[in-house]
mmCIF file of C-alpha atoms in Angstrom:
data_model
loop_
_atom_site.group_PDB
_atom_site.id
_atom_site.type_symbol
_atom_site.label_atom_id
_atom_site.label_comp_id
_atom_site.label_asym_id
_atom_site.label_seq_id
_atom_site.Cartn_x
_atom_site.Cartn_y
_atom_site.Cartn_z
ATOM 1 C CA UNK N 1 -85.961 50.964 -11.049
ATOM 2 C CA UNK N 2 -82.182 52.508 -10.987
ATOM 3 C CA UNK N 3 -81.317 54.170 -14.019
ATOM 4 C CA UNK N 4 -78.411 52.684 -15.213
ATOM 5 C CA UNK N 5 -76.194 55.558 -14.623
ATOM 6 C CA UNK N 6 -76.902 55.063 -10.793
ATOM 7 C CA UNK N 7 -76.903 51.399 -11.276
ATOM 8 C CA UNK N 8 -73.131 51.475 -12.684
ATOM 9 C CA UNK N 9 -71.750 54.297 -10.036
ATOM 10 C CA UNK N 10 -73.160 51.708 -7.194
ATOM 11 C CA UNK N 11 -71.286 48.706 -8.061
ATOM 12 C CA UNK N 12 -68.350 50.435 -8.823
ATOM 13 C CA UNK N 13 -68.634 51.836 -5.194
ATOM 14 C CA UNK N 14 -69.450 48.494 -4.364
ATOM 15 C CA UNK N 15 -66.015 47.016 -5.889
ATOM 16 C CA UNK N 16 -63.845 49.664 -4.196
ATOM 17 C CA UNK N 17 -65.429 48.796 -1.225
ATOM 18 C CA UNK N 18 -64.882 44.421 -1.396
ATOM 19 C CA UNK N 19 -61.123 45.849 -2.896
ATOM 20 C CA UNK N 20 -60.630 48.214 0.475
ATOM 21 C CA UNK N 21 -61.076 44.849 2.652
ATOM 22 C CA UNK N 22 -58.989 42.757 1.006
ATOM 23 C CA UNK N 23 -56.486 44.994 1.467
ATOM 24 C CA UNK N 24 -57.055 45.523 4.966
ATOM 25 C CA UNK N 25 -57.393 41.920 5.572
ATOM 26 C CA UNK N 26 -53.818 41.001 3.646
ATOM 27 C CA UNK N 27 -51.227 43.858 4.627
ATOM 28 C CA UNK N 28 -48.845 43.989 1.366
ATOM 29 C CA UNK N 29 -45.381 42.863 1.173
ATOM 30 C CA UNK N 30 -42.860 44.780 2.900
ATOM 31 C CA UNK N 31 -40.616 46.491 0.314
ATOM 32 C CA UNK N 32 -37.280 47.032 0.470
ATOM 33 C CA UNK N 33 -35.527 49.990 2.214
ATOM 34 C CA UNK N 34 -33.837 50.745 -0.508
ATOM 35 C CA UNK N 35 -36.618 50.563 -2.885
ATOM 36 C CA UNK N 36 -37.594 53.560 -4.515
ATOM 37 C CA UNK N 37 -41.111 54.936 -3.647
ATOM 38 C CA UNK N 38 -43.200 53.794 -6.559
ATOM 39 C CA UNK N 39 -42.442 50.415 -5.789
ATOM 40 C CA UNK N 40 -43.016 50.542 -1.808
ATOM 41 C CA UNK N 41 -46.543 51.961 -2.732
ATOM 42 C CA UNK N 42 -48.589 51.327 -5.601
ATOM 43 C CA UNK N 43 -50.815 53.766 -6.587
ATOM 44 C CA UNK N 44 -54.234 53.545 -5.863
ATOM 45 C CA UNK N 45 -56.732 51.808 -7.841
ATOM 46 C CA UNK N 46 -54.283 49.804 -9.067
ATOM 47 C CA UNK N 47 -54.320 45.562 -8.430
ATOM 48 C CA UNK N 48 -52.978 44.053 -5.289
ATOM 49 C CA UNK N 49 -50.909 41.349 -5.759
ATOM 50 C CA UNK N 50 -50.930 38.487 -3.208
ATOM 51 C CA UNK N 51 -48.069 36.287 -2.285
ATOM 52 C CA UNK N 52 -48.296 33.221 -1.207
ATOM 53 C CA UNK N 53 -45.314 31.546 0.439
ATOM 54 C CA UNK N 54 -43.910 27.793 -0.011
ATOM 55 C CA UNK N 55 -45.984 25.412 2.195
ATOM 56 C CA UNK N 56 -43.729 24.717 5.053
ATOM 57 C CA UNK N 57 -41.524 21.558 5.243
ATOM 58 C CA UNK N 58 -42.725 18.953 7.446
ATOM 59 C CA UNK N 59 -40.519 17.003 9.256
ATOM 60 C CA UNK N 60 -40.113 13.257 8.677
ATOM 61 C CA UNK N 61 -42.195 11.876 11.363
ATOM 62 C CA UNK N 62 -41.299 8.017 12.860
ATOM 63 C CA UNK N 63 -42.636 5.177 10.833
ATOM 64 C CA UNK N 64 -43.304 7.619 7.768
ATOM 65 C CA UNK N 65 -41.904 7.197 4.482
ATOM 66 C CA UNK N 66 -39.153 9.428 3.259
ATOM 67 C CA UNK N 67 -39.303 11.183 -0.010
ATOM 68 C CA UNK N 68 -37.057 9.336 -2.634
ATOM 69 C CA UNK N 69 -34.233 10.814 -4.183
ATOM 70 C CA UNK N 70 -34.827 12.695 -7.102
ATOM 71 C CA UNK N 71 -32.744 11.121 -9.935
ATOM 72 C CA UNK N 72 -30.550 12.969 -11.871
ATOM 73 C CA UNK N 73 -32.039 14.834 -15.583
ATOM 74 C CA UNK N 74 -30.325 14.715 -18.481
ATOM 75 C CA UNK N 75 -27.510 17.468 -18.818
ATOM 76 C CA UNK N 76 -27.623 18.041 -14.608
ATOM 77 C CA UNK N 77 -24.406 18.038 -12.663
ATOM 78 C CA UNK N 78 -23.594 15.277 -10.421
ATOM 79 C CA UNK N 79 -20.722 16.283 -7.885
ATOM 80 C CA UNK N 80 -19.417 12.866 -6.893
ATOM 81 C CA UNK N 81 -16.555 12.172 -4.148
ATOM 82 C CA UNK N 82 -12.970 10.564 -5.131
ATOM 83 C CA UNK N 83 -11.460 8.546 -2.472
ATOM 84 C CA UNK N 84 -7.884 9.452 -1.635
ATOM 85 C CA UNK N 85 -4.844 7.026 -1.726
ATOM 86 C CA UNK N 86 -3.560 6.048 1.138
ATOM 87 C CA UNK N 87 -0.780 8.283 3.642
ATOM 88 C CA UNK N 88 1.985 5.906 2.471
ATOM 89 C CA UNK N 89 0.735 5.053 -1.143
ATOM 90 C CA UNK N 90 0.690 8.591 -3.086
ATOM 91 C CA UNK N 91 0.865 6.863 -6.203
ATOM 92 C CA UNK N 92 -1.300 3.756 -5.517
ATOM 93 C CA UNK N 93 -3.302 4.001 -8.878
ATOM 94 C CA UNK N 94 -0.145 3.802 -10.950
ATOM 95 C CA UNK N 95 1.236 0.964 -8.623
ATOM 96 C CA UNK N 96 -2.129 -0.859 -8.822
ATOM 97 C CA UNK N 97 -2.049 -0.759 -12.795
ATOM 98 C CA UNK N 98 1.795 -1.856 -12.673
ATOM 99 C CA UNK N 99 0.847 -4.760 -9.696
ATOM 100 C CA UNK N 100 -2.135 -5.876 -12.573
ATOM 101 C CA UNK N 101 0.622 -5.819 -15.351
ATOM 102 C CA UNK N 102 3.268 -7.761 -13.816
ATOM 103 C CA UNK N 103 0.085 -10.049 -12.444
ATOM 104 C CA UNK N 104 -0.685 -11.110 -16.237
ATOM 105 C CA UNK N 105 2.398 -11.420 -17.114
ATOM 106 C CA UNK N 106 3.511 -13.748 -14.154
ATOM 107 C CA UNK N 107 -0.006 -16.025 -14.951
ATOM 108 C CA UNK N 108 0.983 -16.197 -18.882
ATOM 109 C CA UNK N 109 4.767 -16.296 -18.315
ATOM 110 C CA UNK N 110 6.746 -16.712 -14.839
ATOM 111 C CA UNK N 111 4.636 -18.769 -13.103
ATOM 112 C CA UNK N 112 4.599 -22.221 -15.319
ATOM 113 C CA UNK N 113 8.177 -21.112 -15.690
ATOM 114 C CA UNK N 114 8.310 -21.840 -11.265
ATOM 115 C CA UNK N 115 5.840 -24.546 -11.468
ATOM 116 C CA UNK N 116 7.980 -26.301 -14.082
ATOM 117 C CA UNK N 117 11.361 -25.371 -11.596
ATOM 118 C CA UNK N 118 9.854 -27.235 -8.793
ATOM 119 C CA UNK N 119 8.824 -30.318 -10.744
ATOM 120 C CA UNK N 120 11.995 -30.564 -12.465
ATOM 121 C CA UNK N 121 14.771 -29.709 -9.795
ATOM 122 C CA UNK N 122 14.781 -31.277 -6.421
ATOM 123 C CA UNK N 123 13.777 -29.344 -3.415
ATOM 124 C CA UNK N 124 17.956 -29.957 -2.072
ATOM 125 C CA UNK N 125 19.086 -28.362 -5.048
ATOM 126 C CA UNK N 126 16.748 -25.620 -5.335
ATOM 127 C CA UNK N 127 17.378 -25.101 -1.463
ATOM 128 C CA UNK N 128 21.124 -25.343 -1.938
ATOM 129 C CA UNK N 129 20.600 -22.172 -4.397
ATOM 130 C CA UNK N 130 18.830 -20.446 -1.963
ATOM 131 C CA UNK N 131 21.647 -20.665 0.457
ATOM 132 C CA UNK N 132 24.359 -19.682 -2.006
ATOM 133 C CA UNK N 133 22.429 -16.177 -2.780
ATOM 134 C CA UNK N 134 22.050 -15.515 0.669
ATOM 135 C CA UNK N 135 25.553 -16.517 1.439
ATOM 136 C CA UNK N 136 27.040 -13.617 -0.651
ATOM 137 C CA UNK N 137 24.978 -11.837 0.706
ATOM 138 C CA UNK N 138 26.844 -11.785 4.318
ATOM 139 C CA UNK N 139 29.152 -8.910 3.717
ATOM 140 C CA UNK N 140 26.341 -6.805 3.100
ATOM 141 C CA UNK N 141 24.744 -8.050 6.539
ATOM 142 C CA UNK N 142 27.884 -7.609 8.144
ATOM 143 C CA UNK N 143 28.785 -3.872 7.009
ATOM 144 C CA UNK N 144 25.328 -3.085 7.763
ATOM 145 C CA UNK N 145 25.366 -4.746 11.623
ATOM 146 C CA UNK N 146 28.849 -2.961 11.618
ATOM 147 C CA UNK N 147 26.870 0.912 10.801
ATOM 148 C CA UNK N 148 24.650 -0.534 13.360
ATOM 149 C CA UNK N 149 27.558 -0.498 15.897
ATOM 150 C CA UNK N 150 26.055 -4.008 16.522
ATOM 151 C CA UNK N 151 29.947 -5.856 16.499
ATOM 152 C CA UNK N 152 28.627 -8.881 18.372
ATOM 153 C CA UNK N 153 26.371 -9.730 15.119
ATOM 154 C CA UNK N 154 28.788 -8.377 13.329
ATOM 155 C CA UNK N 155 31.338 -10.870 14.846
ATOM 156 C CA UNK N 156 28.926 -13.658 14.093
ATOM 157 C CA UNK N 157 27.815 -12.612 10.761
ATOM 158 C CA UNK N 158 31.493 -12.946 9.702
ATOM 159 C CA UNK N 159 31.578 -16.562 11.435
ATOM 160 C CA UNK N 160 28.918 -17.959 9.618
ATOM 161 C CA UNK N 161 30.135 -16.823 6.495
ATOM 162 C CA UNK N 162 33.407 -18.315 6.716
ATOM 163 C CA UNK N 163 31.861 -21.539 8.169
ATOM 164 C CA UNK N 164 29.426 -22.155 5.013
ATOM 165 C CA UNK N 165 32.035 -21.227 2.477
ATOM 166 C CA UNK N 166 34.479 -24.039 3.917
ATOM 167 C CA UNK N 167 32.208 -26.328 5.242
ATOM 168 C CA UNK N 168 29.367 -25.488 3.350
ATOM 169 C CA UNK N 169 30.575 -25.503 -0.310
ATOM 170 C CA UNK N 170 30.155 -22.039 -0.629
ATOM 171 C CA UNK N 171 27.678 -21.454 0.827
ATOM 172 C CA UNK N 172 25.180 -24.724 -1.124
ATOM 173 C CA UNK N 173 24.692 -25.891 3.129
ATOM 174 C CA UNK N 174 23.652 -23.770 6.028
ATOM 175 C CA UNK N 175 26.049 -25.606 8.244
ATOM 176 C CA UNK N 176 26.327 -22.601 10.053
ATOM 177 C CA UNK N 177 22.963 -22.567 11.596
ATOM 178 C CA UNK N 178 23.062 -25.756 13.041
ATOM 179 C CA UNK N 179 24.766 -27.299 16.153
ATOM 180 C CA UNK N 180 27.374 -26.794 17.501
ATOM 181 C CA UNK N 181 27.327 -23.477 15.703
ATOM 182 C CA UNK N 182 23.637 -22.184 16.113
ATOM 183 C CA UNK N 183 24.393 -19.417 14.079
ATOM 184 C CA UNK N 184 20.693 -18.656 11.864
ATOM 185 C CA UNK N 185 21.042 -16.041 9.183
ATOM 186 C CA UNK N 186 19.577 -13.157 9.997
ATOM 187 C CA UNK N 187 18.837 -10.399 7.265
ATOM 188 C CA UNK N 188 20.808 -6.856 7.547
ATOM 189 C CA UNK N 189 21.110 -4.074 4.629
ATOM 190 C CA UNK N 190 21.488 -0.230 4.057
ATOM 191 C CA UNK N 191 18.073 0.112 4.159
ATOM 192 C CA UNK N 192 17.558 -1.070 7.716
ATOM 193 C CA UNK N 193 20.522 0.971 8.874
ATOM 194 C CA UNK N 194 18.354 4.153 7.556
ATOM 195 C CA UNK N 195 15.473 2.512 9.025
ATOM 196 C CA UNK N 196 17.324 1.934 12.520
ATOM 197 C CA UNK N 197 18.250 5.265 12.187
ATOM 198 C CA UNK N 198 14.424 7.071 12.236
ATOM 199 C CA UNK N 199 14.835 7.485 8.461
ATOM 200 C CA UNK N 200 11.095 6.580 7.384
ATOM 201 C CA UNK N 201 9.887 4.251 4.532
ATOM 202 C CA UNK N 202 8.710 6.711 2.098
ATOM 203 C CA UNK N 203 6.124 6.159 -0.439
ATOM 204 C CA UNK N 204 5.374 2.587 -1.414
ATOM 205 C CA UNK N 205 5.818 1.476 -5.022
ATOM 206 C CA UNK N 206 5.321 -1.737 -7.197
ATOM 207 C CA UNK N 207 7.724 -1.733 -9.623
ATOM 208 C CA UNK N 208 8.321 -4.688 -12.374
ATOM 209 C CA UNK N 209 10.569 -6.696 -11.667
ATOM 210 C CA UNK N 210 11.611 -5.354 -8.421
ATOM 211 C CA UNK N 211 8.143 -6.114 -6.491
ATOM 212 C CA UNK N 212 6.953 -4.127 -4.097
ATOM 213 C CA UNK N 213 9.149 -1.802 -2.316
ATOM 214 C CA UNK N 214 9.563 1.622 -0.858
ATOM 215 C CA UNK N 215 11.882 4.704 -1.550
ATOM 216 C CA UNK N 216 14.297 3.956 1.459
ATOM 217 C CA UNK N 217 14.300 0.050 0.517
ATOM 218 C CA UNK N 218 14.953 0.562 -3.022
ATOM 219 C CA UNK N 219 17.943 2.878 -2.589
ATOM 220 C CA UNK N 220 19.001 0.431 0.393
ATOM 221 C CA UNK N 221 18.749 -2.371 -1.969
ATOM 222 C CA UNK N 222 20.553 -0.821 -4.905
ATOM 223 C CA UNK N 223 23.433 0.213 -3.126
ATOM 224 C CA UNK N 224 23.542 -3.675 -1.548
ATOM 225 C CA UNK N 225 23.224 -5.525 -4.868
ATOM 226 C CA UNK N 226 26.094 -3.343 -5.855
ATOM 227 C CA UNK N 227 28.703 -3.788 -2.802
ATOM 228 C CA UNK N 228 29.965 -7.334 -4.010
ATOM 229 C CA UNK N 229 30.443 -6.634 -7.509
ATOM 230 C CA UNK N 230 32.740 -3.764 -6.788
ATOM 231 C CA UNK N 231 34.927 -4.759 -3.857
ATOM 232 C CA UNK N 232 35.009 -8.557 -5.411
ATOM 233 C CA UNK N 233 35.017 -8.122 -9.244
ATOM 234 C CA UNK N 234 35.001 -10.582 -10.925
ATOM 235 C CA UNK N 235 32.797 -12.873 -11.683
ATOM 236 C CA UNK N 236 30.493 -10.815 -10.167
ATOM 237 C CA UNK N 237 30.608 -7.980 -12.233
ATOM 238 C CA UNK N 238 29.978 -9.734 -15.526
ATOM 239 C CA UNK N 239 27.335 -10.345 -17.455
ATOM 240 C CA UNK N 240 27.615 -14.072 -18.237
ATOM 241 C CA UNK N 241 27.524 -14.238 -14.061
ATOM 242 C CA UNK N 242 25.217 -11.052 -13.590
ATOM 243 C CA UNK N 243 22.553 -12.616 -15.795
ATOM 244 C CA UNK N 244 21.792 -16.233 -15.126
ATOM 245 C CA UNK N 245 22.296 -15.339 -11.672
ATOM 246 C CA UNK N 246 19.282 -12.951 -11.389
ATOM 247 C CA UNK N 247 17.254 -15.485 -13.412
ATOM 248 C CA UNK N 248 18.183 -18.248 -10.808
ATOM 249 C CA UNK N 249 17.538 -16.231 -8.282
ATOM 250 C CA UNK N 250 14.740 -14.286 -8.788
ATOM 251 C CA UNK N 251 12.917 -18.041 -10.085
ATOM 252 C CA UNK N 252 14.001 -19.899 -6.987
ATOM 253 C CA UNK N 253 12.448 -17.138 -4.711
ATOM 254 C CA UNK N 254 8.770 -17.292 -7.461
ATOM 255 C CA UNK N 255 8.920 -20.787 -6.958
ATOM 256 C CA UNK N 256 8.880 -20.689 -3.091
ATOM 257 C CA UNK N 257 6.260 -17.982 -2.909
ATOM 258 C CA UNK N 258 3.703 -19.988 -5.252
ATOM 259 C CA UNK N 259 1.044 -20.741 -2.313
ATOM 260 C CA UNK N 260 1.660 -17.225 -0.671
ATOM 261 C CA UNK N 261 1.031 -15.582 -4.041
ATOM 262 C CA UNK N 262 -2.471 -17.551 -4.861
ATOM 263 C CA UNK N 263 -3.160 -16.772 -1.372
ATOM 264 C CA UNK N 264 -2.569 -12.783 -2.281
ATOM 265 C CA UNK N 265 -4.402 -13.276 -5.523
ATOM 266 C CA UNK N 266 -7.928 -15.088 -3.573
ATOM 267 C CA UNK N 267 -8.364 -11.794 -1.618
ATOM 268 C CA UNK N 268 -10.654 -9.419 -2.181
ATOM 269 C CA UNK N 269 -8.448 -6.467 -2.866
ATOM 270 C CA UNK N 270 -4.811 -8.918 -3.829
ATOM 271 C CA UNK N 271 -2.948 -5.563 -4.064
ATOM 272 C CA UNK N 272 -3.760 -3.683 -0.918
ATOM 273 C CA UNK N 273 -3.390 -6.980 0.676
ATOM 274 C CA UNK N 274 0.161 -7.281 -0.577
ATOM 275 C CA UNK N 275 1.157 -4.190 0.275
ATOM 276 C CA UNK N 276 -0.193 -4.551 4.121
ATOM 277 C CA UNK N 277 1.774 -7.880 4.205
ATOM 278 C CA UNK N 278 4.883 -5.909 2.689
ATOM 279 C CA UNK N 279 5.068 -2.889 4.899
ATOM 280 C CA UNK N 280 4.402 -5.467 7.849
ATOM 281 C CA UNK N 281 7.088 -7.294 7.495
ATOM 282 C CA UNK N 282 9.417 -4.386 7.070
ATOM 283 C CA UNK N 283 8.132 -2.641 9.899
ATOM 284 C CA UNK N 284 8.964 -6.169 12.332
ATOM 285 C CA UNK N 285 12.458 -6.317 10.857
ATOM 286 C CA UNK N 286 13.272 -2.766 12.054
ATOM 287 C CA UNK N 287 11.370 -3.108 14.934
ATOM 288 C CA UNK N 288 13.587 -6.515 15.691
ATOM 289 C CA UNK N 289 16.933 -4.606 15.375
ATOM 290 C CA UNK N 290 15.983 -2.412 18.386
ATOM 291 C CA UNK N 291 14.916 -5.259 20.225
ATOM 292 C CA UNK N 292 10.813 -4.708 20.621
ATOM 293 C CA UNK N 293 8.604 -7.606 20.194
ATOM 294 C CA UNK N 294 6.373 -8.383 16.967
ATOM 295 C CA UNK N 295 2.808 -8.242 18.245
ATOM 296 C CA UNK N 296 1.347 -10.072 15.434
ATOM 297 C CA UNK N 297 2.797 -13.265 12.828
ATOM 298 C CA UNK N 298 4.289 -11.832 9.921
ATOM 299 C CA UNK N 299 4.148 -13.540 6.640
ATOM 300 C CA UNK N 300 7.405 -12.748 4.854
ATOM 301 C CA UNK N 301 7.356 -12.293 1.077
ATOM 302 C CA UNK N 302 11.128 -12.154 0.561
ATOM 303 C CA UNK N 303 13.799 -13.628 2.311
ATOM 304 C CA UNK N 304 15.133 -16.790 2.851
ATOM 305 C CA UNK N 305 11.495 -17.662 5.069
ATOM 306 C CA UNK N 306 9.661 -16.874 1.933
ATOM 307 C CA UNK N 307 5.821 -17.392 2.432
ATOM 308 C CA UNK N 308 6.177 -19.047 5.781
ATOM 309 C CA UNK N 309 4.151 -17.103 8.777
ATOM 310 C CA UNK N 310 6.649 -16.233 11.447
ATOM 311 C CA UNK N 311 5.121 -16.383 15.476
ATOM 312 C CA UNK N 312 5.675 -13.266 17.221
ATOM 313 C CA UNK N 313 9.000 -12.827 18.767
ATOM 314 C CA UNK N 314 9.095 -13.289 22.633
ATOM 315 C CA UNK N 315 8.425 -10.158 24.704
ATOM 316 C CA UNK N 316 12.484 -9.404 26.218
ATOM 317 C CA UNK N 317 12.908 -9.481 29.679
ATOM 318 C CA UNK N 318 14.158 -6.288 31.429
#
């Protein structure tokens, strides 16, 4: 029998010994060059301490099940995306919040106002108005065909306004545009001279009132509104004209774009959808006045062809 002296200096020969092969077996982590020398080696005797890595990430194999989504904890950050607005619609979050205000309004307000304007005044008279706006409108169209240096349009623009003031009680009858004169109105302003000039649309707006429009048409149209009143005077610069005037003519143009406008509002997105109508139309108009083709129909959502879907123009021949 060992005396237990012996006993205690063999198993702790015994230990060194199993704690020499571990070692050897599992080389310890590689320390830092920069380390300083009692942490690349510990000293000896003293406990090894094995590391063991990550298990390794498996690829997702075909027809296996990939790991769901960990949900977000409570006070973790979430880094979500924001869609931009469009190249030509910097500010389309105000515009959409001013489209959805003048929207309510026109439900609550304007539009049994243009229902009730249809029912109660015949489509000649309400057409007859129609004309007489667009007939003062014809110096306008012929300064701009005139910047243009367009004279033959010019020539004719002057032509059919004289013919529908005489003949056509100023202006209440588009005798003009039918035979023997054939002479259609055709829509001219400061805005398409910039535009027949190169000079871009700028940012699109929705404004109240005014609709939708963009930088270059609402200086254009400014400045046009604003020709007659100063080289005519009066009537046209007062208020008891001014007034009524805009009423008449701003509810006679509502009242002909009632189907297009519950068309706008049955879309999915009514306000992107009226823009993209909007620029369209624009876009043909200038494209028109240097005589290229329309490739598609345009809708128009102002003009005398309110809400009427136009076929494309004819290619020209060379």
């Amino acid at each position: 029998m060992l005396t237990p002296a012996i006993a205690a200096g063999m198993l702790m020969m015994g230990a060194q010994a199993g704690t020499d092969g571990a070692a050897a077996a599992v080389p310890p982590p590689m320390a830092a060059p920069d380390a300083p020398a009692a942490a690349q080696a510990p000293p000896e005797g003293a406990p090894q301490v094995l590391v063991v890595p990550p298990p390794p990430v498996m690829p997702n194999l075909p027809g296996a099940d990939a790991p769901a989504a960990a949900a977000p904890q409570p006070g973790e950050i979430v880094v979500t995306g924001h869609t931009r607005p469009p190249p030509g619609d910097p500010l389309e979050r105000l515009n959409e919040k001013s489209f959805e205000a003048v929207q309510s309004v026109d439900k609550a307000v304007v539009e049994p106002v243009a229902k009730a304007y249809n029912k109660g005044l015949p489509k000649p008279a309400r057409k007859g108005l129609r004309n007489f706006f667009s007939n003062l409108q014809e110096p306008v169209v012929f300064l701009a065909y005139m910047l243009q240096f367009k004279p033959g349009k010019a020539m004719e623009t002057a032509g059919r306004f004289t013919i529908n003031t005489t003949l056509g009680v100023a202006g209440l009858f588009d005798v003009a545009k039918r035979k023997p004169f054939f002479l259609p109105y055709r829509p001219n302003g400061l805005a398409n001279v910039l535009g027949y000039y190169g000079v871009g649309p700028g940012p699109y707006m929705y404004l109240p009132i005014v609709g939708p429009t963009t930088l270059r048409d609402i200086i254009g149209d400014t400045v046009d509104k604003l020709i007659v009143p100063f080289a005519v005077g009066k009537p046209f610069n007062e208020p008891k004209y001014v007034i009524p005037a805009t009423i008449l003519n701003q509810l006679g143009q509502r009242a002909a774009f009632d189907e297009t406008i519950q068309q706008i509002r049955s879309e999915e997105n009514p306000y992107a959808y009226y823009r993209e109508l909007y620029l369209k139309q624009r876009k043909a108009e200038i494209e028109a006045l240097h005589g290229r083709a329309v490739e598609e129909p345009v809708t128009p959502v102002y003009g005398p062809g309110l809400g009427k879907a136009l076929p494309p123009e004819p290619t020209p021949t060379p």
